[in-house]
Structure formats: structure tokens, C-alpha cells
mmCIF file of C-alpha atoms in Angstrom:
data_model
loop_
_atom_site.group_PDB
_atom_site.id
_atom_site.type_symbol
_atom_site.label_atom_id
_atom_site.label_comp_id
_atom_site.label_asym_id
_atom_site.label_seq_id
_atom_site.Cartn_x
_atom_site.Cartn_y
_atom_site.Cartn_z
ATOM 1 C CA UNK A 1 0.000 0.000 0.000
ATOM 2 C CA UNK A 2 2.581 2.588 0.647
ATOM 3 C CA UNK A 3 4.280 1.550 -2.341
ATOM 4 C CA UNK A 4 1.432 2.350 -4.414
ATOM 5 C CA UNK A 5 0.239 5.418 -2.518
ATOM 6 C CA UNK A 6 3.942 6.812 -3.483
ATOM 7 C CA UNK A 7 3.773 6.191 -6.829
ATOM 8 C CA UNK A 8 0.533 8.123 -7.105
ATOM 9 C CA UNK A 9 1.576 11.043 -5.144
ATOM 10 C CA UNK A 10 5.365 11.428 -5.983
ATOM 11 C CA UNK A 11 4.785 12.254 -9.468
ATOM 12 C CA UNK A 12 2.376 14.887 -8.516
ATOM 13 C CA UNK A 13 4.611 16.423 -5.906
ATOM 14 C CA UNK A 14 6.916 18.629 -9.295
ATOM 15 C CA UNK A 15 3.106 18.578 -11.194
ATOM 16 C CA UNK A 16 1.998 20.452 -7.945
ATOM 17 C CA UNK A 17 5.260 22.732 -7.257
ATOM 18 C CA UNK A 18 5.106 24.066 -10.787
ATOM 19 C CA UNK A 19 1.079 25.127 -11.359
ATOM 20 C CA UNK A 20 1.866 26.970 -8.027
ATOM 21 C CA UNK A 21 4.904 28.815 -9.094
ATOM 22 C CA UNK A 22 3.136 29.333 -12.624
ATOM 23 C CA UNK A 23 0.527 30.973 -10.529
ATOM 24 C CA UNK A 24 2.250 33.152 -8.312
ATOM 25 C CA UNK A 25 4.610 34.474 -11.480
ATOM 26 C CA UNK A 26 1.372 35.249 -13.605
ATOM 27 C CA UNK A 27 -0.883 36.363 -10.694
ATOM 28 C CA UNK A 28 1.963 39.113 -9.627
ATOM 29 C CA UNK A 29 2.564 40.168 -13.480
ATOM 30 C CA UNK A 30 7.072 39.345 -12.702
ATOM 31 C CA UNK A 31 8.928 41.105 -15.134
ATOM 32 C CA UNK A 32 12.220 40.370 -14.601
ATOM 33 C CA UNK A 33 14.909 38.058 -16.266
ATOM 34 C CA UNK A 34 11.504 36.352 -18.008
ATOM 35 C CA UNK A 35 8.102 38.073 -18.777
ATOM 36 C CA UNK A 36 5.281 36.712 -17.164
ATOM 37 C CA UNK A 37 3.115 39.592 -17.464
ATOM 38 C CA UNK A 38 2.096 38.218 -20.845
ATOM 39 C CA UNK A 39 1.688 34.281 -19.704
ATOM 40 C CA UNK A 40 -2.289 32.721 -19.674
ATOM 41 C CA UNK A 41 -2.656 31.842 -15.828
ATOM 42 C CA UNK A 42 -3.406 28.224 -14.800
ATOM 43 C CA UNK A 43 -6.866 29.096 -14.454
ATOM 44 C CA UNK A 44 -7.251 30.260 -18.126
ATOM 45 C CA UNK A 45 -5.764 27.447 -19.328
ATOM 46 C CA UNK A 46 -8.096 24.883 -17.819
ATOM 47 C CA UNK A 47 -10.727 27.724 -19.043
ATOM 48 C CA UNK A 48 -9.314 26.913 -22.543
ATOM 49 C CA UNK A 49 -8.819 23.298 -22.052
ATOM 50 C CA UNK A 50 -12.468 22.753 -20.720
ATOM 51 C CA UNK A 51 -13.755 24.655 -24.306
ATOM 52 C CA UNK A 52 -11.647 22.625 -26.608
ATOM 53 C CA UNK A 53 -12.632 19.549 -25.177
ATOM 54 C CA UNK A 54 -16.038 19.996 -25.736
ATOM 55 C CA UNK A 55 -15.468 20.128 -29.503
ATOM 56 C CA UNK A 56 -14.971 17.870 -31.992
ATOM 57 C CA UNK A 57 -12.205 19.808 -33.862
ATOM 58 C CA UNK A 58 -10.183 19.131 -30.869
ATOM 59 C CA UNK A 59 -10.526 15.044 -30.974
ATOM 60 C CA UNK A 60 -9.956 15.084 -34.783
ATOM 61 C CA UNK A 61 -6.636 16.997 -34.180
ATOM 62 C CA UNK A 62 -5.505 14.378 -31.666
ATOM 63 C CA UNK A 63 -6.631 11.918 -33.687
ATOM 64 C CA UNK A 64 -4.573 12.583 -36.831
ATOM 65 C CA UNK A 65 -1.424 13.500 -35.080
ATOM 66 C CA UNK A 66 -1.685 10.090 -33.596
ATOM 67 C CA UNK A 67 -2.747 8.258 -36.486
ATOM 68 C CA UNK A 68 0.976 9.988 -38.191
ATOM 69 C CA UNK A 69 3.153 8.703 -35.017
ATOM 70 C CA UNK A 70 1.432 4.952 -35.640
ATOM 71 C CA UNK A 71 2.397 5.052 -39.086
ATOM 72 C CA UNK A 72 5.592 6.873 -39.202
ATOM 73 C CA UNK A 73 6.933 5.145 -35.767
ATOM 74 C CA UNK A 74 5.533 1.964 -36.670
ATOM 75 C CA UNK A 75 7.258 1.943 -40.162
ATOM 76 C CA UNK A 76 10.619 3.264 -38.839
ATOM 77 C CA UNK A 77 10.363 0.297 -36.175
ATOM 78 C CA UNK A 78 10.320 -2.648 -38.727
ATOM 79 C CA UNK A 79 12.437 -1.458 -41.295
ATOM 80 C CA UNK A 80 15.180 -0.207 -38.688
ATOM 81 C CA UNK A 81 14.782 -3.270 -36.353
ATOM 82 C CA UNK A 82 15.236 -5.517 -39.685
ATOM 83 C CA UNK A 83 18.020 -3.417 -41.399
ATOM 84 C CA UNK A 84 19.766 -3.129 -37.761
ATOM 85 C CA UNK A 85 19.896 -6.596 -37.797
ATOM 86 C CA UNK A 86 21.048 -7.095 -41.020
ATOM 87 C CA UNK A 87 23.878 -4.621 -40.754
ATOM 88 C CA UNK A 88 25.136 -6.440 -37.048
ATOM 89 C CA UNK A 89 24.849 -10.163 -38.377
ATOM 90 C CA UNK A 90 26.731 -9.487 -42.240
ATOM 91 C CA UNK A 91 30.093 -7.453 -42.575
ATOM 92 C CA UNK A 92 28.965 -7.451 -46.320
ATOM 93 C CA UNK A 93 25.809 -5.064 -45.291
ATOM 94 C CA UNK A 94 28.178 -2.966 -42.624
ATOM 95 C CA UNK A 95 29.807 -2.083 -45.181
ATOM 96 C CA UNK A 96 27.708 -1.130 -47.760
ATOM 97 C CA UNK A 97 25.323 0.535 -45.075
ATOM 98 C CA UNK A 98 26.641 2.312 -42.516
ATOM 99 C CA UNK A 99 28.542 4.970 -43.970
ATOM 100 C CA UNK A 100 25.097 5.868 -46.218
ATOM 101 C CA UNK A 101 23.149 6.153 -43.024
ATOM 102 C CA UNK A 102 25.859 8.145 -41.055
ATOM 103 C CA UNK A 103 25.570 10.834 -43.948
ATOM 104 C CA UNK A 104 22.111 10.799 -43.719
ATOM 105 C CA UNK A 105 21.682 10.541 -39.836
ATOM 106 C CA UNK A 106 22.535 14.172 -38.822
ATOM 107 C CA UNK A 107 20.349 15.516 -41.536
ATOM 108 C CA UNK A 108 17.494 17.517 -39.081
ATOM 109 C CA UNK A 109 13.950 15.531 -40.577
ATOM 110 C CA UNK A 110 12.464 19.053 -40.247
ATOM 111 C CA UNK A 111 14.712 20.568 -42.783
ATOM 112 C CA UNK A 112 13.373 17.486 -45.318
ATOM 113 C CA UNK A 113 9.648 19.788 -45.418
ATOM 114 C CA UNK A 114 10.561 21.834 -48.321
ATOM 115 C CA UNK A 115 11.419 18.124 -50.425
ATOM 116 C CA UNK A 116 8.400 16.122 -49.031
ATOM 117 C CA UNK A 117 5.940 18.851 -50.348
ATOM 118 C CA UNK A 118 7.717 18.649 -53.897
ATOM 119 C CA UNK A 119 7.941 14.780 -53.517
ATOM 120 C CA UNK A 120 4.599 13.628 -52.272
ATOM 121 C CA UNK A 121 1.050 14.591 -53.590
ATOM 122 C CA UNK A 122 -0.459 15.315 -49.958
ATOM 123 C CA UNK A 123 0.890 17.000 -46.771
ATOM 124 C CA UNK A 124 0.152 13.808 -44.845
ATOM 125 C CA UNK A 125 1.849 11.655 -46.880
ATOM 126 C CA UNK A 126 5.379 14.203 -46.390
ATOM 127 C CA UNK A 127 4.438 14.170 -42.354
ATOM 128 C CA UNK A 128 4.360 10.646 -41.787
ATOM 129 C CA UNK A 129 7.558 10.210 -43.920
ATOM 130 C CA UNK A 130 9.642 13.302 -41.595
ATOM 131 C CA UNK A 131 7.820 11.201 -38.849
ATOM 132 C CA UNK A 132 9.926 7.678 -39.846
ATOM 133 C CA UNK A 133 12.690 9.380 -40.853
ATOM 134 C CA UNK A 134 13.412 11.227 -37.408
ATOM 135 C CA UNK A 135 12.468 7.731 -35.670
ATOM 136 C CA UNK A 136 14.331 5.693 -38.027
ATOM 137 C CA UNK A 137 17.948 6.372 -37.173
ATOM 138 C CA UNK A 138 17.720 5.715 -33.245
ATOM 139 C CA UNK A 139 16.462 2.393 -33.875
ATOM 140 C CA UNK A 140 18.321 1.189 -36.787
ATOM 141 C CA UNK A 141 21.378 2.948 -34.607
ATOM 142 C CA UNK A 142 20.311 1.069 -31.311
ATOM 143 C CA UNK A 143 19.969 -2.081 -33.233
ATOM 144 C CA UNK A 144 23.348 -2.038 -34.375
ATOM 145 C CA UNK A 145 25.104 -1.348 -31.105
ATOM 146 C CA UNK A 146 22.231 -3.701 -29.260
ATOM 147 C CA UNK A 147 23.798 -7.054 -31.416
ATOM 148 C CA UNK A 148 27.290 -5.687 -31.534
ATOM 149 C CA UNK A 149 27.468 -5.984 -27.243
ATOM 150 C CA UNK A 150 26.531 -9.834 -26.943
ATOM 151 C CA UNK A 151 28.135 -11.875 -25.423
ATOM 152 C CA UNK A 152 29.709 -13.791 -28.036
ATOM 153 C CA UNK A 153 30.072 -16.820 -25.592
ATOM 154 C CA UNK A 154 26.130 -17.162 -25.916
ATOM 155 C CA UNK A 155 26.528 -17.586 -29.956
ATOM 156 C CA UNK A 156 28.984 -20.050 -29.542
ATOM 157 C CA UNK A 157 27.077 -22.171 -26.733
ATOM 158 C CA UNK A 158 23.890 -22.631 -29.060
ATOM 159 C CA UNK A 159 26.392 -23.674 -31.689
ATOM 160 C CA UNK A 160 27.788 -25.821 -29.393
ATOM 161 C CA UNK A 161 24.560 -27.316 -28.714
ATOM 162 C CA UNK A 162 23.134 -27.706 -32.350
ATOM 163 C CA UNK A 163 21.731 -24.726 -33.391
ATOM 164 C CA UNK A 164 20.719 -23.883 -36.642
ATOM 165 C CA UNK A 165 21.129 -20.383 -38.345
ATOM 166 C CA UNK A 166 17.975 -19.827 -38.284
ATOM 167 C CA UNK A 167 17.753 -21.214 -34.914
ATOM 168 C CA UNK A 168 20.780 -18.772 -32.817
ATOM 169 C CA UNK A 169 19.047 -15.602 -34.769
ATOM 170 C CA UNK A 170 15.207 -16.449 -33.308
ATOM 171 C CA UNK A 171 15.807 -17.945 -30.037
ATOM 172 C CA UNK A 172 19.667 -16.584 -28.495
ATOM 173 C CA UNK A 173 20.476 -12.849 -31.037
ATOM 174 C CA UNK A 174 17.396 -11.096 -31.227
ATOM 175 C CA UNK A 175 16.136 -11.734 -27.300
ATOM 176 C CA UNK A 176 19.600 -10.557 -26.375
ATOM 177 C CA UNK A 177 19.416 -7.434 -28.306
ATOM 178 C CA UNK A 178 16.127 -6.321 -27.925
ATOM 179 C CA UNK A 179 17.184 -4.931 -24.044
ATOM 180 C CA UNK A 180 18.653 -2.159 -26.596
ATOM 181 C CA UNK A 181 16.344 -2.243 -29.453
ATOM 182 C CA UNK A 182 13.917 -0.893 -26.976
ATOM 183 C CA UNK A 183 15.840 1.684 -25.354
ATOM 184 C CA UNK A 184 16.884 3.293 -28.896
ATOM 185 C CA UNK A 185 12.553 2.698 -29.605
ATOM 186 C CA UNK A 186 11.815 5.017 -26.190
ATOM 187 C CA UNK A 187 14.108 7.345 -27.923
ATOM 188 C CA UNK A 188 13.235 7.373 -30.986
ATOM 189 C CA UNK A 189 9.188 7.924 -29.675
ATOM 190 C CA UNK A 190 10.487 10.991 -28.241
ATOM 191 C CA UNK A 191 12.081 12.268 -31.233
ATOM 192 C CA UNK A 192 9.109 11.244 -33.705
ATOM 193 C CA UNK A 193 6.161 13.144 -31.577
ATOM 194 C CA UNK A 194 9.107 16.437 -31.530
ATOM 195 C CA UNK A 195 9.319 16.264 -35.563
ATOM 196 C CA UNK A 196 5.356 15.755 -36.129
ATOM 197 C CA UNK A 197 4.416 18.258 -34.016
ATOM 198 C CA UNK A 198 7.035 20.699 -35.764
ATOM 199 C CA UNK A 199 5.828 19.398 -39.464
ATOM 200 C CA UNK A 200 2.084 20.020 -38.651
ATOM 201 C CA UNK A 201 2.988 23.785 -37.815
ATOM 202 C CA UNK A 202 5.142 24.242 -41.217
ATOM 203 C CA UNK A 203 2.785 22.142 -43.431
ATOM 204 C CA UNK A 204 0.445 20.602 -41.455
ATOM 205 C CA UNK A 205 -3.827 21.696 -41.806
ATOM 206 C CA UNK A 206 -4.529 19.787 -39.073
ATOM 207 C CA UNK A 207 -2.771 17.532 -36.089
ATOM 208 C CA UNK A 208 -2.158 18.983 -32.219
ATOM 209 C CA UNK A 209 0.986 20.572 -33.534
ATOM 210 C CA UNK A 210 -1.047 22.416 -36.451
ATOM 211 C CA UNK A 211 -3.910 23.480 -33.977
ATOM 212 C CA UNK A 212 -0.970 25.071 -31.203
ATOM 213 C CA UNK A 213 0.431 27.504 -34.236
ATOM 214 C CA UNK A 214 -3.109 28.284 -35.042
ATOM 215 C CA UNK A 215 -3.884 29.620 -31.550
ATOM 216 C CA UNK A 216 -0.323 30.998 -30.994
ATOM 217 C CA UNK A 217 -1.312 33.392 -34.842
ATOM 218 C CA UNK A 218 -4.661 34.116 -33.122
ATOM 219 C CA UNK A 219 -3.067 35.116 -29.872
ATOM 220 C CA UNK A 220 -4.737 32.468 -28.065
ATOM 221 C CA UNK A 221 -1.750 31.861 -25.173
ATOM 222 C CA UNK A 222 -4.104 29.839 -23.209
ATOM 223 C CA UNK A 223 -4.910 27.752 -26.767
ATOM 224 C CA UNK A 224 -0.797 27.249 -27.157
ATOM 225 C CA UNK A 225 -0.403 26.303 -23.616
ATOM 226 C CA UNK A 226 -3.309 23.303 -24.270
ATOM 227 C CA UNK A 227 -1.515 22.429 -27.231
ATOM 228 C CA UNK A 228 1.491 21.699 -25.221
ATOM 229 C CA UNK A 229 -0.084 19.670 -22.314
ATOM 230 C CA UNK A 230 -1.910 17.717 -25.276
ATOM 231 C CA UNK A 231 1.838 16.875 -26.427
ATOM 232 C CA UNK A 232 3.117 16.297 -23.329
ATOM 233 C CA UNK A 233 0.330 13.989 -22.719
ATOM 234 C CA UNK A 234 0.229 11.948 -25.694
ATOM 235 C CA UNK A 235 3.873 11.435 -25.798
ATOM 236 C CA UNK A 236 3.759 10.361 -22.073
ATOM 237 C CA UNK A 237 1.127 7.642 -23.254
ATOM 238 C CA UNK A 238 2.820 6.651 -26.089
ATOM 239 C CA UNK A 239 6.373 6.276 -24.136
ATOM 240 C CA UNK A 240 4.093 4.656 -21.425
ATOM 241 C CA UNK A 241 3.171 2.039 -24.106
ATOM 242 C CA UNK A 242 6.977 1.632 -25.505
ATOM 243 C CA UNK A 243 8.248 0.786 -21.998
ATOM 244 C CA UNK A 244 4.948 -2.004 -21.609
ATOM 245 C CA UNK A 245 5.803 -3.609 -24.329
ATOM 246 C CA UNK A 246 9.506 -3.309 -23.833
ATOM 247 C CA UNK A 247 8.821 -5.289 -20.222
ATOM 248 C CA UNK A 248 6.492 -7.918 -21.871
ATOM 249 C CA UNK A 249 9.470 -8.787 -24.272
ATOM 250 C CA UNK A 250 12.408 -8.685 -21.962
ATOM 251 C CA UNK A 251 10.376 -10.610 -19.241
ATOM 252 C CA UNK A 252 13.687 -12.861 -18.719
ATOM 253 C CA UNK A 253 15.185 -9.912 -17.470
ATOM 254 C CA UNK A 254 15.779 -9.571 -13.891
ATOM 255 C CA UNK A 255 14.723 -6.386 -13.299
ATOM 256 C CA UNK A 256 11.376 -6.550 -15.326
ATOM 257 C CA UNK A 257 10.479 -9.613 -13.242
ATOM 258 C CA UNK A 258 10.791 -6.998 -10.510
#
């Protein structure tokens, strides 16, 4: 019981501490090294929050940007998992590979909006694609490093003991890396829901990150503020669901038996 009485309060304990000092900054009007004389109290937010989520406009933006972090995410998942895999089982494909995705890797996805719009017929189409191409690189990258750290003792054991090809891949390599295909998936969550959210203000017509540059050009402050907590929220969900998943996989570690 007091373990799971902490975890309910703890998290609220910062949650708490910060509406408060929100609140005493914008009550008092501070001008000093920030402006807060121009911030939306707490109070007008939830005034704003409570108005939005009484319309439909506001579950259709939702909606679509999560619909674009599915798809993108989803996409970027398979293909890097599978070329990760490739590239750390055949010096052939390291080869080849690697050095084509290190020059691509450091490219920002955002600054790929000006070549989706002349590549693809329809906004959504070019946001989904920034969407796997920002998520793409910390998996295929994770993936990599993830079957470059085994053990090589636990290759040669299940040789040892008969193992097909086929076999050592299914059953010994890919439970052994996916500890770190699923820490370079958390990250690569994180970085997807950042480069929607910025595509759907540049090109977007609608999405959460197109609706908070709507209300930030109508001088809505309030409206950009529920934008952000609409962000904040879905990305915590989606991370939420990463890390589920990530224990229901690694179950023969230790510490998600724990």
C-alpha cells in the first residue's frame, strides 16, 4: 500500500510545485529576467482546455497527429529493427550501409519539409515520412550497437549445442538485443512526436501541432499552452506504451520480473 500510494503522489509532488509557481509568477505580473506579465494563468488554461474539449475539432486533431506517429513510428520500427539486424549479423551489409546512413543521420527531418511537399502529392503523406525518418535512425542505430554488445560466448554455446542459423538468430540474437532495441525505440518515440508536431505547424492543416500555431497566430496563449499539455500527454502515453511492451518482451530480465 505505501508503495502504491507513493507512486501516485510522488509524481504529482513537481506537477503540484510548478502550477503553483506558474501561478504566483502570472498572478503578480514578474517582469524580470523572463516576462510573465504576458503568460495565460493556470486558471485560463483549464478555461481553454475545458472549451476545446467539448469540440470535436479538438478530438480530430488528436486523432490525426496520432494516427501519423502509428504510421511513421511503426514503419521506422520494422524497417530499422530488420536493417539493424542485417547490418550487425553481415560485414557485407556494414559495409555497404553504414557509412550511407551516417551521412544521412545528422540531416534535421524538419529541414526534409521543403522536399516532401515537392515529392509527395499530400501533406500527410510528407508528415508521416519526416515522422519515420526522425524515428528511423535511433532504432536502426540502437539495433546495431544492441547485437554488436553480446556476449559472443552465448553464440557459440547454441552452436555448441546444435543450433541452426535460423535457430541462434530467433531464439539466443534477437532476445539478447532487444534490451537495446527498446531503449533506442523510447528514444526514438520521443524524437518522432518532436518532428510531427514541428511538421504540422510548417505544413500541417490539421494535427495537435497544427492546432498550437493556429492559436499561438490568433493570440490564443491559453490555446498554445493546451496544445502543449496535449503533447506532453500523448507522448507520455505513447512512451508509457513503448516501456509495456519493452517489459512484456524482456520478461527474462531480472529487473522486469521486478
Amino acid at each position: 500500500m505505501q508503495r502504491r500510494a507513493a507512486g501516485l503522489l510522488l509524481p504529482l509532488v513537481p506537477i503540484v510545485a510548478f502550477v503553483a509557481l506558474w501561478q504566483m509568477l502570472t498572478a503578480h505580473n514578474v517582469v524580470a529576467w523572463l516576462r510573465f506579465n504576458r503568460m495565460p494563468t493556470p486558471m485560463s488554461v483549464v478555461d481553454s482546455f475545458a472549451s476545446r474539449i467539448s469540440s470535436g475539432g479538438y478530438y480530430d486533431d488528436l486523432l490525426a497527429s496520432v494516427q501519423r506517429i502509428l504510421l511513421g513510428f511503426g514503419l521506422a520500427a520494422v524497417v530499422g529493427i530488420a536493417l539493424g539486424i542485417l547490418i550487425g549479423r553481415s560485414q557485407t551489409a556494414r559495409m555497404m550501409l553504414r557509412p550511407f546512413i551516417e551521412i544521412l543521420r545528422p540531416i534535421p527531418a524538419i529541414a526534409l519539409v521543403p522536399l516532401t511537399i515537392l515529392l509527395f502529392p499530400t501533406s500527410e503523406q510528407g508528415i508521416v515520412f519526416i515522422t519515420f525518418f526522425a524515428a528511423f535512425f535511433p532504432v536502426v542505430v540502437s539495433t546495431i550497437h544492441a547485437m554488436d554488445s553480446l556476449p559472443r560466448v552465448w553464440e557459440e554455446a547454441a552452436k555448441t549445442m546444435g543450433a541452426s542459423r535460423v535457430s541462434l538468430l530467433m531464439h539466443v540474437i534477437v532476445p539478447g538485443a532487444m534490451p537495446g532495441i527498446f531503449a533506442g525505440l523510447s528514444v526514438a518515440m520521443g524524437v518522432a512526436w518532436i518532428c510531427v508536431v514541428s511538421a504540422e505547424m510548417i505544413s500541417g492543416q490539421f494535427g495537435i501541432g497544427y492546432y498550437t500555431w493556429q492559436s499561438y497566430g490568433l493570440l490564443d496563449y491559453a490555446g498554445v499552452v493546451v496544445g502543449m499539455i496535449s503533447i506532453g500527454a500523448l507522448g507520455l502515453i505513447t512512451a508509457w506504451a513503448v516501456e509495456r511492451v519493452g517489459r512484456r518482451v524482456n520478461h527474462w530480465l531480472p529487473r522486469a520480473a521486478r
